[in-house]
Amino acid sequence: MQVTVTVNGVEYTKEIEGRLLLVHFLRDTLGLTGTHWGCDTSNCGTCVVWMDGEPVKSCTVLAAMAGGREVRTVEGLANGAELDPIQEGFRQCHGLQCGFCTPGMLMTCRHLLDKNPDPTEGEIREAISGQICRCTGYSSIVRSVRWAAVHEAEAAETKEEAVAQ
Amino acid sequence: MTTVQEPSQVKLTEFEDNDQKPVGFGRMLRKEDARLLRGRGRFVDDVQLPGMLHLAILRSPFAHANIVSIDTSAAEASPGVKAVVTGETLKGLGLAWMPTLSNDVQAVLATDKVRFQGQEVAFVVAEDRYQARDALELIDVEYDVLDPVIDVRRALEPDAPIIRTDLEGKNDNHVFDWETGDEEETNRVFAEADVIVKEDIVYPRVHPAPMETCGSVADFDPVEGKLRLWSTTQAPHAHRTLYAIVAGIPEHKIQVIAPDIGGGFGNKVPIYPGYVHSIVGSIVTGKPVKWMEDRSENLISTGFARDYIMRAEIAATREGKILAIRTNVLADHGAFNGTAAPVKYPAGFFGVFTGSYDLQAAHCKMTAVYTNKAPGGVAYACSFRITEAVYLVERIVDVLAYELQMDPAELRLKNFIQKDQFPYTTKTGWVYDSGDYEPTMRLAMEMAGYDELRKEQAEKRARGELMGIGISFFTEAVGAGPRKDMDILGLGMADGCELRVHPTGKAVVRLSVKTQGQGHETTFAQIIAEELGIPPADIDVVHGDTDNTPFGLGTYGSRSTPVSGAAAALVARKVRDKAKLIASAMLEVSVADIDWVKGSFSVKGDPGKSVTIQDIAMRAHGAGDLPDGMEGGLEAQICYNPSNLTYPHGAYICVVDVDPGTAEVKVRRFIAVDDCGTRINPMIIEGQVHGGLTDGVGMALMEMISFDEDGNCLGASLMDYLIPTALEVPDWETGYTVTPSPHHPIGAKGVGESATVGSPPAIVNAVVDALKPYGIRHADMPLTPSRVWDAMRGQATPPI
Ligand code: FES
Ligand code: FES
């Protein structure tokens, strides 16, 4: 079957098998290997991407279901050379070690900040509780999200001030 | 000398907003993050080669069964299939069996019978991964099911079915007996002791389960005769040598590449049949072949950890002076002895079960057996079985405290090896290099507010609430190891390092070890920077590619910093010595008159007259004379053979609340004070500790690979094998002391596994402490609500 999916703003039309999972479509068909795969049971969250603005586990979505929708992956986070604040937060606060869970974590945390720009520790833990990190012990991920929240707030303030002036 | 530092805890709402760029040691953001944050890491499954095929493995549904027949005809006719290979095919090539890391053999594909559920029976190579899996369904295997041996005790019974019928003359399930310490002396001390306490303690089977499963891409070029293998390996060089032996391909024609690795924790040390399958697949089809296991394959067939049944006994005076420890261990090694440990250490470093205490005697007897379970044993950040040893001693010391009605902190403080006793030789022959335990323990108690916690506990107990405080104090033995004692399959456990300074003063350092997330690209650049004064940003760290790095045994057992880190420091010093000679020529003074401060060489007493390492690098490669007899260039290579292991230590305190109504355990606080000697990058150390503590919560409360009586693995998915998420763990509180290693060039000790080793006993001790009102002094892991509930009702059972 043919499917047309927009990924990180680029439209792709591909001939695929009906059973192809979105995670394999992204990785194997499009070569976007930033999105990972880590389990058979929808537990690990290394595969999280956005579909129409909502985080989904791409191992549990058929590529066909993404037809006509907008997918955003970790490759679509940075603005050229400039990292998204959530990426910068992970860098500053050692929110990653092996980096395997990281793309999924980043997508979930970016979504959290968009909905809730000032999340508490508990809210952050809740948001990433469908995902597993085997390396960091989570504290540094929580800290990374807080870093991004604080810096985004500061940046917004500076911008407001500039506008006011 | 120990320096005690302020707690380094950073509150979650605060963070160190710094982008310092130390030329040497200190907090520094990681070099590897740039690619990993952008989704530009390159993991094995990301490798795409032209014409690449995909491999899938058919695994045994039974734990023990004879293979009667295999029919592959339908699979061969399935769309996209290029090859179907069975054990019989491999037998013809002499490849049906391969050596394990413990001098046993393991089936690459089963020929005679299957010996554990999930064992490899056949593989399919097809055009895509879906087609390969489709074809597996079409392979028809007829099995004749045999009685499985699941329980280690059953394995030793005279009428137990024999698992290893492949071994000539084998008529039992016995793997080895091992002993350490002085039995007679230990029995004598026990006979004279006031108090003897005994407890049966089980360390259940668990699994490292890194987020990236195991896999490989093999590309055999028949014209060059060269094999390139991208694989999830923590030990690329050791693997290359083994492939040369197994596959008969000359070693110089094999290139093993370990690209980015998504966590290892010991899971990626052994050679798995799947890696060999991909090699065979590529040879047979003439195409690159990728094998990537799924999660359940990872959990049921690759290197498990622990599985020790231990009887622990401790002897002490009535006043709480510990005199001796003895233990008897039954070790489950699964169907093949695939333990990744130095040859002379079949039980790994379990001999350090004497812990951090000054004993009069100690003895251990161990029997290892085969069962119909997956092979493995040394994995999951265990530091070669020190997890088991530390759990044993720290649990039994707590049981002793319970019986003596002593505070567990006080009991430990009373029995520590004293600072002036180092280097300290234990009763089992381990030479602890350095340590100063009391300040570490006191710092942890201070950070925890130990006395207040005990008060709070007393108040809560009076109200019927269950709060527990658990302590563990560990000494680790890491950095294997001196080549006179330690080798794996005849390969000495040394590590090479090569450093080249380019004409413009930038450098490349090549390592034999391989990061799986530990941050080598950063810390090794920092070591070179510290020793040579070249900024870390100007130093490229190359690793994980056998064609481009010197030989060495790889990263596991917390050995990278103790062994390879030492190699890096020494290779930099070698370069510095040469640089100094060149500086003396450039400055026209004798070498004795040259001072070195990081990065620059100056004339003694005239600091204005100086040259930088960058000037020297250009001179070394450039025009103009060099000192007499000196070759051009600025580079060096060494192979470092450690003189001893390094012995990091730490004090951990855990606070738990147990819900009396549901028996659910909540880890409220966890305080970890680690002493790993000189600290290269505190941010990375803290990260390593956090990860290990989370493992500890997993093992103590959630994780277990169990089997039913037919040998079906009950932990075959992440729905059944529970790994902590962000909700099960607290915000970690960490602190540190610094007792440098006297024999390591920069005084550093390993730290990667300290927290995995040290945290489970702290958590279990805390839960057992919470259950004290129920008269409980021991309960086995994993302390799930149902197991805690049983314990509260006096019905605790061992998990195996
Ligand atoms: S791959 Fe594990 S949840 Fe998607
Ligand atoms: S960084 Fe390795 S799994 Fe999260």
mmCIF file of N, CA and C and ligand atoms in Angstrom, chain A residues 46 90 94-103 105 132-138 141, chain B residues 30 36 43 209-212 261-265 516-517, ligand 2:
data_model
loop_
_atom_site.group_PDB
_atom_site.id
_atom_site.type_symbol
_atom_site.label_atom_id
_atom_site.label_comp_id
_atom_site.label_asym_id
_atom_site.label_seq_id
_atom_site.Cartn_x
_atom_site.Cartn_y
_atom_site.Cartn_z
ATOM 1 N N THR A 46 11.535 3.804 24.209
ATOM 2 C CA THR A 46 12.665 4.330 23.432
ATOM 3 C C THR A 46 12.195 4.784 22.047
ATOM 4 N N PHE A 90 19.284 18.407 28.861
ATOM 5 C CA PHE A 90 19.871 17.060 29.015
ATOM 6 C C PHE A 90 21.396 17.125 28.966
ATOM 7 N N HIS A 94 23.454 16.227 32.479
ATOM 8 C CA HIS A 94 23.837 14.818 32.343
ATOM 9 C C HIS A 94 22.591 13.915 32.332
ATOM 10 N N GLY A 95 21.617 14.343 31.537
ATOM 11 C CA GLY A 95 20.371 13.586 31.453
ATOM 12 C C GLY A 95 20.471 12.350 30.576
ATOM 13 N N LEU A 96 21.657 12.067 30.077
ATOM 14 C CA LEU A 96 21.817 10.869 29.237
ATOM 15 C C LEU A 96 23.177 10.251 29.482
ATOM 16 N N GLN A 97 23.218 8.947 29.315
ATOM 17 C CA GLN A 97 24.504 8.249 29.374
ATOM 18 C C GLN A 97 24.718 7.487 28.070
ATOM 19 N N CYS A 98 24.089 6.324 27.931
ATOM 20 C CA CYS A 98 24.289 5.609 26.660
ATOM 21 C C CYS A 98 23.537 6.287 25.529
ATOM 22 N N GLY A 99 22.504 7.039 25.884
ATOM 23 C CA GLY A 99 21.775 7.783 24.864
ATOM 24 C C GLY A 99 20.719 6.979 24.136
ATOM 25 N N PHE A 100 20.474 5.760 24.567
ATOM 26 C CA PHE A 100 19.526 4.925 23.820
ATOM 27 C C PHE A 100 18.082 5.306 24.121
ATOM 28 N N CYS A 101 17.800 5.613 25.387
ATOM 29 C CA CYS A 101 16.433 6.006 25.745
ATOM 30 C C CYS A 101 16.179 7.465 25.408
ATOM 31 N N THR A 102 17.264 8.193 25.160
ATOM 32 C CA THR A 102 17.212 9.658 25.111
ATOM 33 C C THR A 102 16.233 10.239 24.085
ATOM 34 N N PRO A 103 16.243 9.758 22.830
ATOM 35 C CA PRO A 103 15.304 10.357 21.875
ATOM 36 C C PRO A 103 13.853 10.284 22.367
ATOM 37 N N MET A 105 12.820 9.971 25.494
ATOM 38 C CA MET A 105 12.687 10.844 26.663
ATOM 39 C C MET A 105 12.546 12.307 26.230
ATOM 40 N N ILE A 132 11.632 3.703 30.092
ATOM 41 C CA ILE A 132 12.682 3.174 30.966
ATOM 42 C C ILE A 132 14.027 3.742 30.551
ATOM 43 N N CYS A 133 14.771 4.169 31.551
ATOM 44 C CA CYS A 133 16.173 4.488 31.341
ATOM 45 C C CYS A 133 16.950 3.566 32.256
ATOM 46 N N ARG A 134 17.884 2.845 31.698
ATOM 47 C CA ARG A 134 18.638 1.878 32.486
ATOM 48 C C ARG A 134 19.922 2.515 33.046
ATOM 49 N N CYS A 135 20.243 3.721 32.584
ATOM 50 C CA CYS A 135 21.551 4.289 32.949
ATOM 51 C C CYS A 135 21.498 5.390 33.989
ATOM 52 N N THR A 136 20.558 6.318 33.871
ATOM 53 C CA THR A 136 20.702 7.576 34.610
ATOM 54 C C THR A 136 20.085 7.585 35.993
ATOM 55 N N GLY A 137 19.182 6.655 36.281
ATOM 56 C CA GLY A 137 18.523 6.701 37.591
ATOM 57 C C GLY A 137 17.523 7.837 37.717
ATOM 58 N N TYR A 138 17.225 8.489 36.600
ATOM 59 C CA TYR A 138 16.132 9.469 36.446
ATOM 60 C C TYR A 138 16.341 10.835 37.103
ATOM 61 N N ILE A 141 17.504 13.268 34.728
ATOM 62 C CA ILE A 141 16.512 13.593 33.692
ATOM 63 C C ILE A 141 15.531 14.629 34.251
ATOM 64 N N ARG B 30 29.627 16.395 28.504
ATOM 65 C CA ARG B 30 30.175 15.281 27.732
ATOM 66 C C ARG B 30 30.308 15.586 26.240
ATOM 67 N N LEU B 36 24.361 12.178 20.358
ATOM 68 C CA LEU B 36 23.288 11.376 20.948
ATOM 69 C C LEU B 36 22.006 12.189 21.146
ATOM 70 N N PHE B 43 24.122 3.294 16.489
ATOM 71 C CA PHE B 43 24.035 2.021 17.184
ATOM 72 C C PHE B 43 24.049 0.900 16.137
ATOM 73 N N ALA B 209 19.425 -6.512 31.129
ATOM 74 C CA ALA B 209 18.455 -5.847 30.256
ATOM 75 C C ALA B 209 18.809 -4.415 29.863
ATOM 76 N N PRO B 210 19.916 -4.227 29.150
ATOM 77 C CA PRO B 210 20.209 -2.882 28.650
ATOM 78 C C PRO B 210 19.112 -2.462 27.676
ATOM 79 N N MET B 211 18.883 -1.163 27.527
ATOM 80 C CA MET B 211 17.775 -0.744 26.663
ATOM 81 C C MET B 211 17.985 -1.149 25.210
ATOM 82 N N GLU B 212 19.229 -1.195 24.788
ATOM 83 C CA GLU B 212 19.497 -1.734 23.452
ATOM 84 C C GLU B 212 19.771 -3.227 23.618
ATOM 85 N N ILE B 261 26.906 2.027 21.931
ATOM 86 C CA ILE B 261 26.305 0.871 22.585
ATOM 87 C C ILE B 261 25.259 1.380 23.572
ATOM 88 N N GLY B 262 24.051 0.844 23.461
ATOM 89 C CA GLY B 262 22.947 1.333 24.291
ATOM 90 C C GLY B 262 22.871 0.659 25.645
ATOM 91 N N GLY B 263 23.947 0.773 26.394
ATOM 92 C CA GLY B 263 23.998 0.133 27.716
ATOM 93 C C GLY B 263 24.519 -1.283 27.595
ATOM 94 N N GLY B 264 25.305 -1.684 28.563
ATOM 95 C CA GLY B 264 25.862 -3.034 28.526
ATOM 96 C C GLY B 264 25.639 -3.759 29.839
ATOM 97 N N PHE B 265 26.224 -3.223 30.898
ATOM 98 C CA PHE B 265 26.070 -3.783 32.247
ATOM 99 C C PHE B 265 26.496 -5.250 32.311
ATOM 100 N N GLN B 516 29.859 2.147 27.025
ATOM 101 C CA GLN B 516 28.458 1.794 26.709
ATOM 102 C C GLN B 516 27.563 2.840 27.336
ATOM 103 N N GLY B 517 28.135 4.025 27.579
ATOM 104 C CA GLY B 517 27.387 5.106 28.200
ATOM 105 C C GLY B 517 28.161 5.768 29.327
HETATM 106 S S1 FES C 2 20.780 6.773 28.928
HETATM 107 FE FE1 FES C 2 21.037 4.629 28.670
HETATM 108 S S2 FES C 2 19.010 3.939 28.825
HETATM 109 FE FE2 FES C 2 18.810 6.009 29.334
#
